[in-house]
Each structure stands twice: as structure tokens, then as C-alpha cells.
Amino acid sequence: MKMINLANIVKKSVFILAVLGTSSVFSQDADSTATKKFSLSGSVDAYYRANITAPNDENAIAPGTSFANLPGFALGMANVVASYEGEKVGFVADLVFGPRGTDAVFVSPMYSATGDIINQLYAYWNVSDAVTFTFGNFNTFLGYEVISPVGNFNYSTSYMFSYGPFSHTGLKADFAISEDFSAMLAVMNSTDFTEFNPDGKYTLGGQLGYKGQFLNLLYGNQTSTMGLATEPTFQIDYTGGFDLSDSFFLGINATYNDTDGVGFYGAALYPQYSVSEDFALGLRAEYFGENGDFGAIGTGVEDSSVMALTLTGNYMVEDLTIKPELRLDSASEEAFIDNDLMASKSLASFLVAVVYSF
């Protein structure tokens, strides 16, 4: 899920830092000295992708979703996450290198020569056990899927993920209301404008959580890369899941986005079954549609829609996960081509990815 992106990254290297020089100047009781932790984690990923019902030469095409869309042997990204956790405060610096990372922070290079490597960069303050403030650039809290491949069962991404928000920059407050209930409020720059605010427009965000089910909201005027004024964008999103048994999990995502009558909507189910300790199978069944000509599906036809079925295996070898994947996209319009270079409403493709996490 997007809102749990860093929690899904396996943290293997944890270093305990002791404050050495200050003990001779400031005398403190051992019980009052907080243990401070620095950790380094991340992942690297690469893949091979081929079309089944379309060419794999200079005419190669891919589904209109983010990442995993290059032909042949291709690179994902290297992801390095440095974090520091004190008793009350800490930070996260999440850096990405490679095609997947560049696509994830696509707005940043417009304003900075170095911003295209920063996926997240924020500091936080645990005001109390129930309240945490976060300031900076953080991945979105909407949706089921995340930028890091470690946090997703499927390797390719959904249409909802690809055309929903990726990241935000601003201030958010998380509230642990009880064991079961949580809430979040945020004020942020326009979606994906992570370097700075170019025009004084802001977006409000909110989240209500109950036992692992989350209702997410976005509302606000958005910066236009074309310099055009827009009506406020409204998006509502539900993300959750249920453990139906010890080996069977069902994830759910549904979203609706609208800006003055133009936007998108969709829903997806994510059944996942653990065959053994080392192998699991998962299916993503997604329906995605447009209001007006949003351009997500790439047909240029208003109110287009697509049904995408993605079957993925996860085979774990220590910290390495091998992900074979078969995907079928079926659109309401002729969004693809076939092996004869004729317009087609469907595309079948295959990939195998390797993801190493540390």
C-alpha cells in the first residue's frame, strides 16, 4: 500500500550510535539518555519484458502504466534509504537511481539538476505517543501500490497507481486515536511538485483509518505544467485488505478523481495466496476508466476504459525475490497494436523481474 511504503522495505543494517564527547560535559542519568538509531536499507531491481501479441522491435509498445515498460532486458532502480530514529525526532532520506526512480520523481527535474534522485526527504517529531508531525517530501498516502518494488506484490503497476499521486511536499499530522482508529491531516504543494511551490497553490489531504482499512482524501487547486488555471482537484480513495486465512490475503483499492468534469476512476482486487514459505501467487484484477479525455489510457477517445489482469509469482531466495508475471490489458478502444501492426484493443505481455532488498 502506498501509505506503508517504507514499512515494507526490509531493514537489515542497524547501527547504534553512542554520543561520546558530550558525556564529559553534560552529566545525565543513563536512564534518561535515549538510544538513537541510524539505519540503511533499500533495494535494487531489474527485469526482462516481452510482448506476446505485439512486436518487440522498434514498434514495441507497453501498457499505459508506470515503470516496467521497457523492452528486453531493462533496469529498474537502485533505492537507498537512510533513516535516523531518536527518542522524539528523526529523518528519512530516500534516494533513487535509474529509470524507475526517474519516472517516480518526474516533476522534480523541471526545477533542479539534482532533484531527480530524491524520492523522499523528510523529518518528523513524535510529539506524543498519539501525535506525529512530518515535514518535507513524502510518498503519497493514497492507493494500494507504492514506488518501491519491494512494497508491491506485482512488479508492473496498476492504472490507478500510475495516474494517481506519487509524492507530496508539505506538513502532515498523524493521530493514533486508539488501537483501531487513526487519522491524518496535511497541507501540501500541488501533487508531485516536490521541490518548491511555484505559484502559491496548495492541496489539503486527509485520511481515516480503521483496523487496516483507509479512506483517503485530496482537495485543492493544482499547479499546471502548461500554465493554465484549473478548478480544484478532488480525489477520494479507499485502500485496505483482509487476511481471509493464514495463507490467503485479499487487498482492495478503489479511487475516484475529478477536476472540473475530467478525471479517472477505478477499482482493483489483489488476491494473494502463499503456496509455501518460499513461493506465493497473486492476481491483480483492475478496472480503470476515464471521465472525459484524461489521456491515461492513451486512446484520445473520451470516456475510455480498460480491464487489466496481472498474474504474478513471488519466489524468495533469501533476500532476492524472483517475479515472473503475465499481464493482459483489454481496452474499450484501440489503444494497442498487434503483431501485424494493426490497431488492437488488447495487449498480452510477459516479464520476469528480480528484486533484491537489504
CSV table of C-alpha atoms in Angstrom, one decimal:
chain,number,residue,atom,x,y,z
A,1,MET,CA,0.0,0.0,0.0
A,2,LYS,CA,1.2,3.4,-0.6
A,3,MET,CA,0.8,4.7,2.8
A,4,ILE,CA,3.0,2.0,4.2
A,5,ASN,CA,5.8,2.3,1.6
A,6,LEU,CA,8.8,2.4,3.9
A,7,ALA,CA,7.4,0.0,6.4
A,8,ASN,CA,7.6,-2.7,3.6
A,9,ILE,CA,11.3,-2.2,3.0
A,10,VAL,CA,13.3,-4.8,4.8
A,11,LYS,CA,15.8,-3.2,7.2
A,12,LYS,CA,18.8,-5.3,7.7
A,13,SER,CA,21.6,-2.8,8.7
A,14,VAL,CA,21.0,-1.1,12.0
A,15,PHE,CA,23.8,0.8,13.7
A,16,ILE,CA,23.7,2.0,17.3
A,17,LEU,CA,25.3,5.5,17.7
A,18,ALA,CA,26.5,6.5,21.1
A,19,VAL,CA,27.1,10.1,22.0
A,20,LEU,CA,30.7,10.0,23.1
A,21,GLY,CA,32.1,13.5,23.6
A,22,THR,CA,29.1,15.1,25.3
A,23,SER,CA,29.1,12.8,28.3
A,24,SER,CA,32.1,14.6,29.8
A,25,VAL,CA,30.4,17.9,29.5
A,26,PHE,CA,26.8,17.1,30.3
A,27,SER,CA,26.2,14.6,33.1
A,28,GLN,CA,23.0,12.7,32.6
A,29,ASP,CA,21.5,9.6,34.2
A,30,ALA,CA,21.8,6.5,31.9
A,31,ASP,CA,18.0,6.0,32.1
A,32,SER,CA,17.4,9.5,30.6
A,33,THR,CA,19.7,9.0,27.6
A,34,ALA,CA,17.7,7.9,24.6
A,35,THR,CA,19.1,5.3,22.3
A,36,LYS,CA,19.5,6.7,18.8
A,37,LYS,CA,19.5,4.5,15.8
A,38,PHE,CA,20.8,5.0,12.2
A,39,SER,CA,19.7,2.5,9.6
A,40,LEU,CA,20.5,1.9,5.9
A,41,SER,CA,18.1,-0.1,3.7
A,42,GLY,CA,17.0,-0.3,0.2
A,43,SER,CA,16.7,-2.4,-2.9
A,44,VAL,CA,17.9,-3.0,-6.5
A,45,ASP,CA,15.7,-4.4,-9.3
A,46,ALA,CA,16.0,-5.3,-13.0
A,47,TYR,CA,13.7,-7.2,-15.4
A,48,TYR,CA,13.1,-8.7,-18.8
A,49,ARG,CA,9.9,-7.8,-20.6
A,50,ALA,CA,8.4,-9.0,-23.9
A,51,ASN,CA,5.1,-8.6,-25.7
A,52,ILE,CA,3.2,-11.7,-26.7
A,53,THR,CA,0.6,-10.2,-29.0
A,54,ALA,CA,2.6,-7.2,-30.2
A,55,PRO,CA,6.1,-6.5,-31.8
A,56,ASN,CA,9.2,-6.5,-29.7
A,57,ASP,CA,11.3,-4.4,-32.1
A,58,GLU,CA,11.2,-0.6,-32.7
A,59,ASN,CA,7.4,-0.9,-32.8
A,60,ALA,CA,7.3,-2.3,-29.2
A,61,ILE,CA,4.6,-0.9,-27.0
A,62,ALA,CA,3.6,-1.4,-23.4
A,63,PRO,CA,0.5,-0.8,-21.2
A,64,GLY,CA,-0.1,2.8,-20.3
A,65,THR,CA,1.1,2.4,-16.7
A,66,SER,CA,4.3,3.5,-14.9
A,67,PHE,CA,7.5,1.5,-14.7
A,68,ALA,CA,8.3,-2.0,-16.2
A,69,ASN,CA,7.5,-0.7,-19.7
A,70,LEU,CA,10.9,-1.0,-21.4
A,71,PRO,CA,11.6,-3.8,-24.0
A,72,GLY,CA,14.1,-6.7,-23.5
A,73,PHE,CA,16.5,-6.7,-20.6
A,74,ALA,CA,16.0,-3.4,-18.6
A,75,LEU,CA,16.8,-1.7,-15.4
A,76,GLY,CA,14.5,-0.7,-12.6
A,77,MET,CA,16.4,1.3,-10.0
A,78,ALA,CA,18.7,1.3,-7.0
A,79,ASN,CA,17.0,2.6,-3.9
A,80,VAL,CA,18.9,3.7,-0.8
A,81,VAL,CA,17.1,4.8,2.3
A,82,ALA,CA,19.0,6.3,5.2
A,83,SER,CA,17.0,7.0,8.4
A,84,TYR,CA,17.7,8.2,11.9
A,85,GLU,CA,15.4,7.5,14.8
A,86,GLY,CA,15.8,9.3,18.1
A,87,GLU,CA,13.5,9.2,21.1
A,88,LYS,CA,11.3,12.0,19.7
A,89,VAL,CA,12.6,13.1,16.4
A,90,GLY,CA,14.1,11.6,13.2
A,91,PHE,CA,14.5,11.8,9.5
A,92,VAL,CA,14.3,9.8,6.3
A,93,ALA,CA,16.4,10.4,3.1
A,94,ASP,CA,15.2,8.1,0.3
A,95,LEU,CA,17.3,8.3,-2.8
A,96,VAL,CA,16.6,6.6,-6.2
A,97,PHE,CA,18.8,6.0,-9.2
A,98,GLY,CA,17.7,4.5,-12.5
A,99,PRO,CA,14.7,4.6,-14.9
A,100,ARG,CA,12.1,3.6,-12.3
A,101,GLY,CA,13.4,6.3,-9.9
A,102,THR,CA,13.5,9.0,-12.6
A,103,ASP,CA,9.9,8.2,-13.6
A,104,ALA,CA,8.8,8.3,-10.0
A,105,VAL,CA,10.0,11.9,-9.5
A,106,PHE,CA,9.2,13.2,-13.0
A,107,VAL,CA,8.3,16.8,-11.9
A,108,SER,CA,11.5,17.5,-9.9
A,109,PRO,CA,14.0,17.7,-12.8
A,110,MET,CA,12.0,20.7,-14.2
A,111,TYR,CA,13.3,22.8,-11.3
A,112,SER,CA,16.5,21.1,-10.1
A,113,ALA,CA,19.6,19.4,-11.5
A,114,THR,CA,19.7,17.0,-8.6
A,115,GLY,CA,16.1,16.6,-7.6
A,116,ASP,CA,15.5,13.6,-9.8
A,117,ILE,CA,17.3,11.3,-7.2
A,118,ILE,CA,15.2,12.4,-4.2
A,119,ASN,CA,12.2,10.1,-3.7
A,120,GLN,CA,11.5,11.2,-0.1
A,121,LEU,CA,13.2,13.7,2.2
A,122,TYR,CA,11.5,14.5,5.5
A,123,ALA,CA,12.0,15.0,9.2
A,124,TYR,CA,9.4,14.0,11.9
A,125,TRP,CA,8.6,14.8,15.5
A,126,ASN,CA,6.8,12.4,17.8
A,127,VAL,CA,5.1,15.0,19.9
A,128,SER,CA,3.5,12.2,22.0
A,129,ASP,CA,2.5,8.6,21.7
A,130,ALA,CA,-0.6,9.7,19.8
A,131,VAL,CA,0.7,12.6,17.6
A,132,THR,CA,3.4,12.8,15.0
A,133,PHE,CA,4.3,15.7,12.7
A,134,THR,CA,6.1,15.1,9.4
A,135,PHE,CA,7.7,18.0,7.4
A,136,GLY,CA,9.2,17.6,3.9
A,137,ASN,CA,8.7,15.3,0.9
A,138,PHE,CA,6.9,12.0,1.4
A,139,ASN,CA,5.3,9.4,-0.8
A,140,THR,CA,1.5,9.6,-1.2
A,141,PHE,CA,-0.8,8.1,1.3
A,142,LEU,CA,-3.4,7.2,-1.4
A,143,GLY,CA,-3.6,3.8,-3.1
A,144,TYR,CA,-2.5,0.2,-2.6
A,145,GLU,CA,0.7,0.2,-4.6
A,146,VAL,CA,4.0,2.1,-3.9
A,147,ILE,CA,7.0,3.3,-5.8
A,148,SER,CA,9.5,0.8,-4.4
A,149,PRO,CA,9.1,-2.7,-5.9
A,150,VAL,CA,9.8,-4.2,-2.5
A,151,GLY,CA,6.4,-3.0,-1.3
A,152,ASN,CA,4.4,-4.4,-4.2
A,153,PHE,CA,3.4,-8.0,-4.9
A,154,ASN,CA,3.1,-7.3,-8.6
A,155,TYR,CA,6.1,-5.9,-10.4
A,156,SER,CA,4.2,-3.8,-13.1
A,157,THR,CA,1.9,-1.2,-11.6
A,158,SER,CA,-1.8,-0.5,-11.9
A,159,TYR,CA,-3.5,2.3,-13.8
A,160,MET,CA,-4.8,3.8,-10.6
A,161,PHE,CA,-1.3,3.9,-9.1
A,162,SER,CA,0.2,5.4,-12.3
A,163,TYR,CA,-2.3,8.2,-12.7
A,164,GLY,CA,-2.9,8.9,-9.0
A,165,PRO,CA,-0.5,11.0,-6.9
A,166,PHE,CA,3.1,9.8,-6.4
A,167,SER,CA,4.5,12.2,-3.8
A,168,HIS,CA,3.8,15.3,-1.8
A,169,THR,CA,5.7,18.0,-0.1
A,170,GLY,CA,4.3,19.7,2.9
A,171,LEU,CA,3.3,19.2,6.6
A,172,LYS,CA,1.2,16.4,7.8
A,173,ALA,CA,0.0,15.4,11.3
A,174,ASP,CA,-0.8,11.7,12.1
A,175,PHE,CA,-3.0,10.9,15.1
A,176,ALA,CA,-3.2,7.5,16.7
A,177,ILE,CA,-6.8,7.8,18.2
A,178,SER,CA,-7.0,4.3,19.6
A,179,GLU,CA,-5.7,0.8,18.9
A,180,ASP,CA,-8.0,0.6,15.9
A,181,PHE,CA,-8.6,4.2,14.8
A,182,SER,CA,-6.1,6.6,13.1
A,183,ALA,CA,-6.3,9.9,11.3
A,184,MET,CA,-4.1,12.2,9.3
A,185,LEU,CA,-4.4,15.8,8.1
A,186,ALA,CA,-2.0,17.5,5.7
A,187,VAL,CA,-1.4,20.8,3.8
A,188,MET,CA,0.9,20.3,0.8
A,189,ASN,CA,2.1,21.8,-2.5
A,190,SER,CA,0.4,20.7,-5.7
A,191,THR,CA,0.6,16.9,-6.3
A,192,ASP,CA,4.2,15.8,-7.3
A,193,PHE,CA,5.6,19.3,-7.1
A,194,THR,CA,8.2,18.3,-4.5
A,195,GLU,CA,11.0,20.9,-5.0
A,196,PHE,CA,9.0,24.0,-4.1
A,197,ASN,CA,5.7,25.8,-4.7
A,198,PRO,CA,5.9,27.7,-8.0
A,199,ASP,CA,2.5,29.5,-7.8
A,200,GLY,CA,1.1,29.6,-4.3
A,201,LYS,CA,-1.4,26.8,-4.8
A,202,TYR,CA,-1.9,24.3,-2.0
A,203,THR,CA,-3.6,20.9,-1.6
A,204,LEU,CA,-5.3,19.5,1.5
A,205,GLY,CA,-5.1,15.9,2.4
A,206,GLY,CA,-6.8,13.7,4.9
A,207,GLN,CA,-7.0,10.1,6.0
A,208,LEU,CA,-9.2,8.0,8.3
A,209,GLY,CA,-8.0,4.5,9.3
A,210,TYR,CA,-9.8,1.6,11.0
A,211,LYS,CA,-8.2,-1.8,11.5
A,212,GLY,CA,-6.1,-1.6,8.4
A,213,GLN,CA,-8.7,0.0,6.2
A,214,PHE,CA,-8.1,3.5,5.0
A,215,LEU,CA,-10.3,6.3,3.5
A,216,ASN,CA,-8.1,8.9,1.8
A,217,LEU,CA,-9.0,12.4,0.5
A,218,LEU,CA,-7.3,15.1,-1.6
A,219,TYR,CA,-8.7,18.5,-2.5
A,220,GLY,CA,-7.1,21.7,-3.9
A,221,ASN,CA,-6.0,23.7,-6.9
A,222,GLN,CA,-3.2,22.1,-8.8
A,223,THR,CA,-0.2,23.7,-10.5
A,224,SER,CA,-0.4,23.2,-14.2
A,225,THR,CA,2.8,22.5,-16.2
A,226,MET,CA,1.1,24.3,-19.1
A,227,GLY,CA,0.5,27.4,-17.1
A,228,LEU,CA,-3.3,27.0,-17.3
A,229,ALA,CA,-5.7,27.7,-14.5
A,230,THR,CA,-7.6,24.7,-13.2
A,231,GLU,CA,-10.6,24.0,-10.9
A,232,PRO,CA,-9.7,22.3,-7.7
A,233,THR,CA,-9.0,18.6,-7.9
A,234,PHE,CA,-11.0,16.2,-5.7
A,235,GLN,CA,-9.9,12.6,-5.1
A,236,ILE,CA,-11.3,10.0,-2.8
A,237,ASP,CA,-9.6,6.7,-2.4
A,238,TYR,CA,-10.2,3.5,-0.4
A,239,THR,CA,-7.3,1.1,0.4
A,240,GLY,CA,-7.5,-1.9,2.5
A,241,GLY,CA,-7.2,-5.7,2.8
A,242,PHE,CA,-8.2,-8.7,4.8
A,243,ASP,CA,-6.4,-11.9,5.9
A,244,LEU,CA,-9.0,-14.5,4.9
A,245,SER,CA,-6.8,-17.3,6.2
A,246,ASP,CA,-3.2,-17.9,7.2
A,247,SER,CA,-2.2,-18.2,3.6
A,248,PHE,CA,-4.8,-16.2,1.7
A,249,PHE,CA,-4.9,-12.3,1.7
A,250,LEU,CA,-7.3,-10.1,-0.3
A,251,GLY,CA,-6.2,-6.5,-1.0
A,252,ILE,CA,-8.7,-3.9,-2.2
A,253,ASN,CA,-8.3,-0.4,-3.9
A,254,ALA,CA,-10.9,1.9,-5.3
A,255,THR,CA,-10.4,5.6,-6.4
A,256,TYR,CA,-12.2,8.5,-8.0
A,257,ASN,CA,-10.6,11.7,-9.3
A,258,ASP,CA,-12.3,14.8,-10.7
A,259,THR,CA,-11.1,18.2,-11.9
A,260,ASP,CA,-14.0,20.2,-13.5
A,261,GLY,CA,-15.5,17.0,-15.0
A,262,VAL,CA,-12.3,15.5,-16.2
A,263,GLY,CA,-10.5,12.7,-14.3
A,264,PHE,CA,-10.5,9.0,-13.7
A,265,TYR,CA,-11.9,6.2,-11.5
A,266,GLY,CA,-11.1,2.6,-10.9
A,267,ALA,CA,-11.2,-0.5,-8.6
A,268,ALA,CA,-8.9,-3.4,-8.2
A,269,LEU,CA,-8.8,-6.7,-6.2
A,270,TYR,CA,-5.5,-8.2,-5.1
A,271,PRO,CA,-5.9,-11.9,-4.0
A,272,GLN,CA,-2.6,-13.4,-2.9
A,273,TYR,CA,-2.0,-17.0,-1.9
A,274,SER,CA,1.1,-18.4,-0.1
A,275,VAL,CA,1.8,-21.8,-1.7
A,276,SER,CA,4.8,-22.4,0.5
A,277,GLU,CA,7.3,-20.4,2.7
A,278,ASP,CA,9.2,-19.6,-0.5
A,279,PHE,CA,6.5,-19.1,-3.2
A,280,ALA,CA,3.3,-17.1,-3.5
A,281,LEU,CA,0.9,-16.3,-6.3
A,282,GLY,CA,-1.0,-13.1,-6.7
A,283,LEU,CA,-3.6,-11.7,-9.1
A,284,ARG,CA,-4.4,-8.0,-9.7
A,285,ALA,CA,-7.8,-7.6,-11.4
A,286,GLU,CA,-8.3,-3.9,-12.2
A,287,TYR,CA,-11.0,-1.9,-14.0
A,288,PHE,CA,-10.0,1.7,-14.9
A,289,GLY,CA,-11.9,4.4,-16.7
A,290,GLU,CA,-11.7,8.0,-17.7
A,291,ASN,CA,-14.1,10.9,-17.2
A,292,GLY,CA,-13.7,12.9,-20.4
A,293,ASP,CA,-10.4,12.6,-22.2
A,294,PHE,CA,-8.0,12.3,-19.3
A,295,GLY,CA,-5.3,10.7,-21.5
A,296,ALA,CA,-4.5,7.9,-19.2
A,297,ILE,CA,-5.3,5.0,-21.5
A,298,GLY,CA,-3.8,6.8,-24.5
A,299,THR,CA,-6.6,6.4,-27.0
A,300,GLY,CA,-7.5,10.1,-27.3
A,301,VAL,CA,-11.2,9.0,-27.0
A,302,GLU,CA,-13.4,10.4,-24.3
A,303,ASP,CA,-14.6,8.0,-21.5
A,304,SER,CA,-12.2,5.2,-22.4
A,305,SER,CA,-11.8,2.3,-20.1
A,306,VAL,CA,-9.5,-0.7,-19.6
A,307,MET,CA,-9.6,-4.1,-17.8
A,308,ALA,CA,-6.2,-5.3,-16.8
A,309,LEU,CA,-5.4,-8.8,-15.3
A,310,THR,CA,-1.9,-9.4,-13.9
A,311,LEU,CA,-0.8,-12.8,-12.6
A,312,THR,CA,2.5,-12.6,-10.6
A,313,GLY,CA,4.6,-15.2,-8.8
A,314,ASN,CA,6.9,-14.4,-6.0
A,315,TYR,CA,9.8,-16.8,-5.4
A,316,MET,CA,12.0,-15.9,-2.5
A,317,VAL,CA,15.7,-16.9,-2.3
A,318,GLU,CA,17.0,-15.3,0.9
A,319,ASP,CA,16.8,-11.5,0.2
A,320,LEU,CA,16.2,-12.0,-3.5
A,321,THR,CA,12.7,-12.2,-4.9
A,322,ILE,CA,12.1,-13.5,-8.5
A,323,LYS,CA,8.8,-12.3,-10.0
A,324,PRO,CA,7.5,-13.9,-13.2
A,325,GLU,CA,4.5,-12.0,-14.5
A,326,LEU,CA,1.8,-12.5,-17.2
A,327,ARG,CA,-0.4,-9.5,-18.0
A,328,LEU,CA,-3.4,-8.9,-20.2
A,329,ASP,CA,-4.8,-5.4,-20.9
A,330,SER,CA,-8.1,-5.1,-22.7
A,331,ALA,CA,-9.3,-1.6,-23.6
A,332,SER,CA,-12.6,-0.3,-24.8
A,333,GLU,CA,-10.9,1.5,-27.7
A,334,GLU,CA,-8.0,0.6,-30.0
A,335,ALA,CA,-5.2,1.6,-27.6
A,336,PHE,CA,-2.6,-1.1,-28.7
A,337,ILE,CA,-1.3,-2.8,-31.9
A,338,ASP,CA,-1.0,-6.4,-32.8
A,339,ASN,CA,1.9,-8.4,-34.4
A,340,ASP,CA,0.7,-7.2,-37.8
A,341,LEU,CA,0.9,-3.6,-36.7
A,342,MET,CA,-2.9,-3.3,-36.8
A,343,ALA,CA,-4.8,-1.3,-34.2
A,344,SER,CA,-5.9,-3.6,-31.4
A,345,LYS,CA,-8.0,-3.3,-28.2
A,346,SER,CA,-5.8,-5.8,-26.2
A,347,LEU,CA,-2.2,-6.5,-25.3
A,348,ALA,CA,-0.7,-9.6,-23.7
A,349,SER,CA,2.8,-9.3,-22.3
A,350,PHE,CA,5.2,-11.2,-20.1
A,351,LEU,CA,8.1,-10.2,-17.8
A,352,VAL,CA,10.3,-11.6,-15.2
A,353,ALA,CA,11.9,-9.3,-12.6
A,354,VAL,CA,14.4,-9.8,-9.8
A,355,VAL,CA,14.3,-7.6,-6.7
A,356,TYR,CA,17.0,-7.7,-4.0
A,357,SER,CA,16.3,-5.9,-0.8
A,358,PHE,CA,18.7,-5.1,2.1
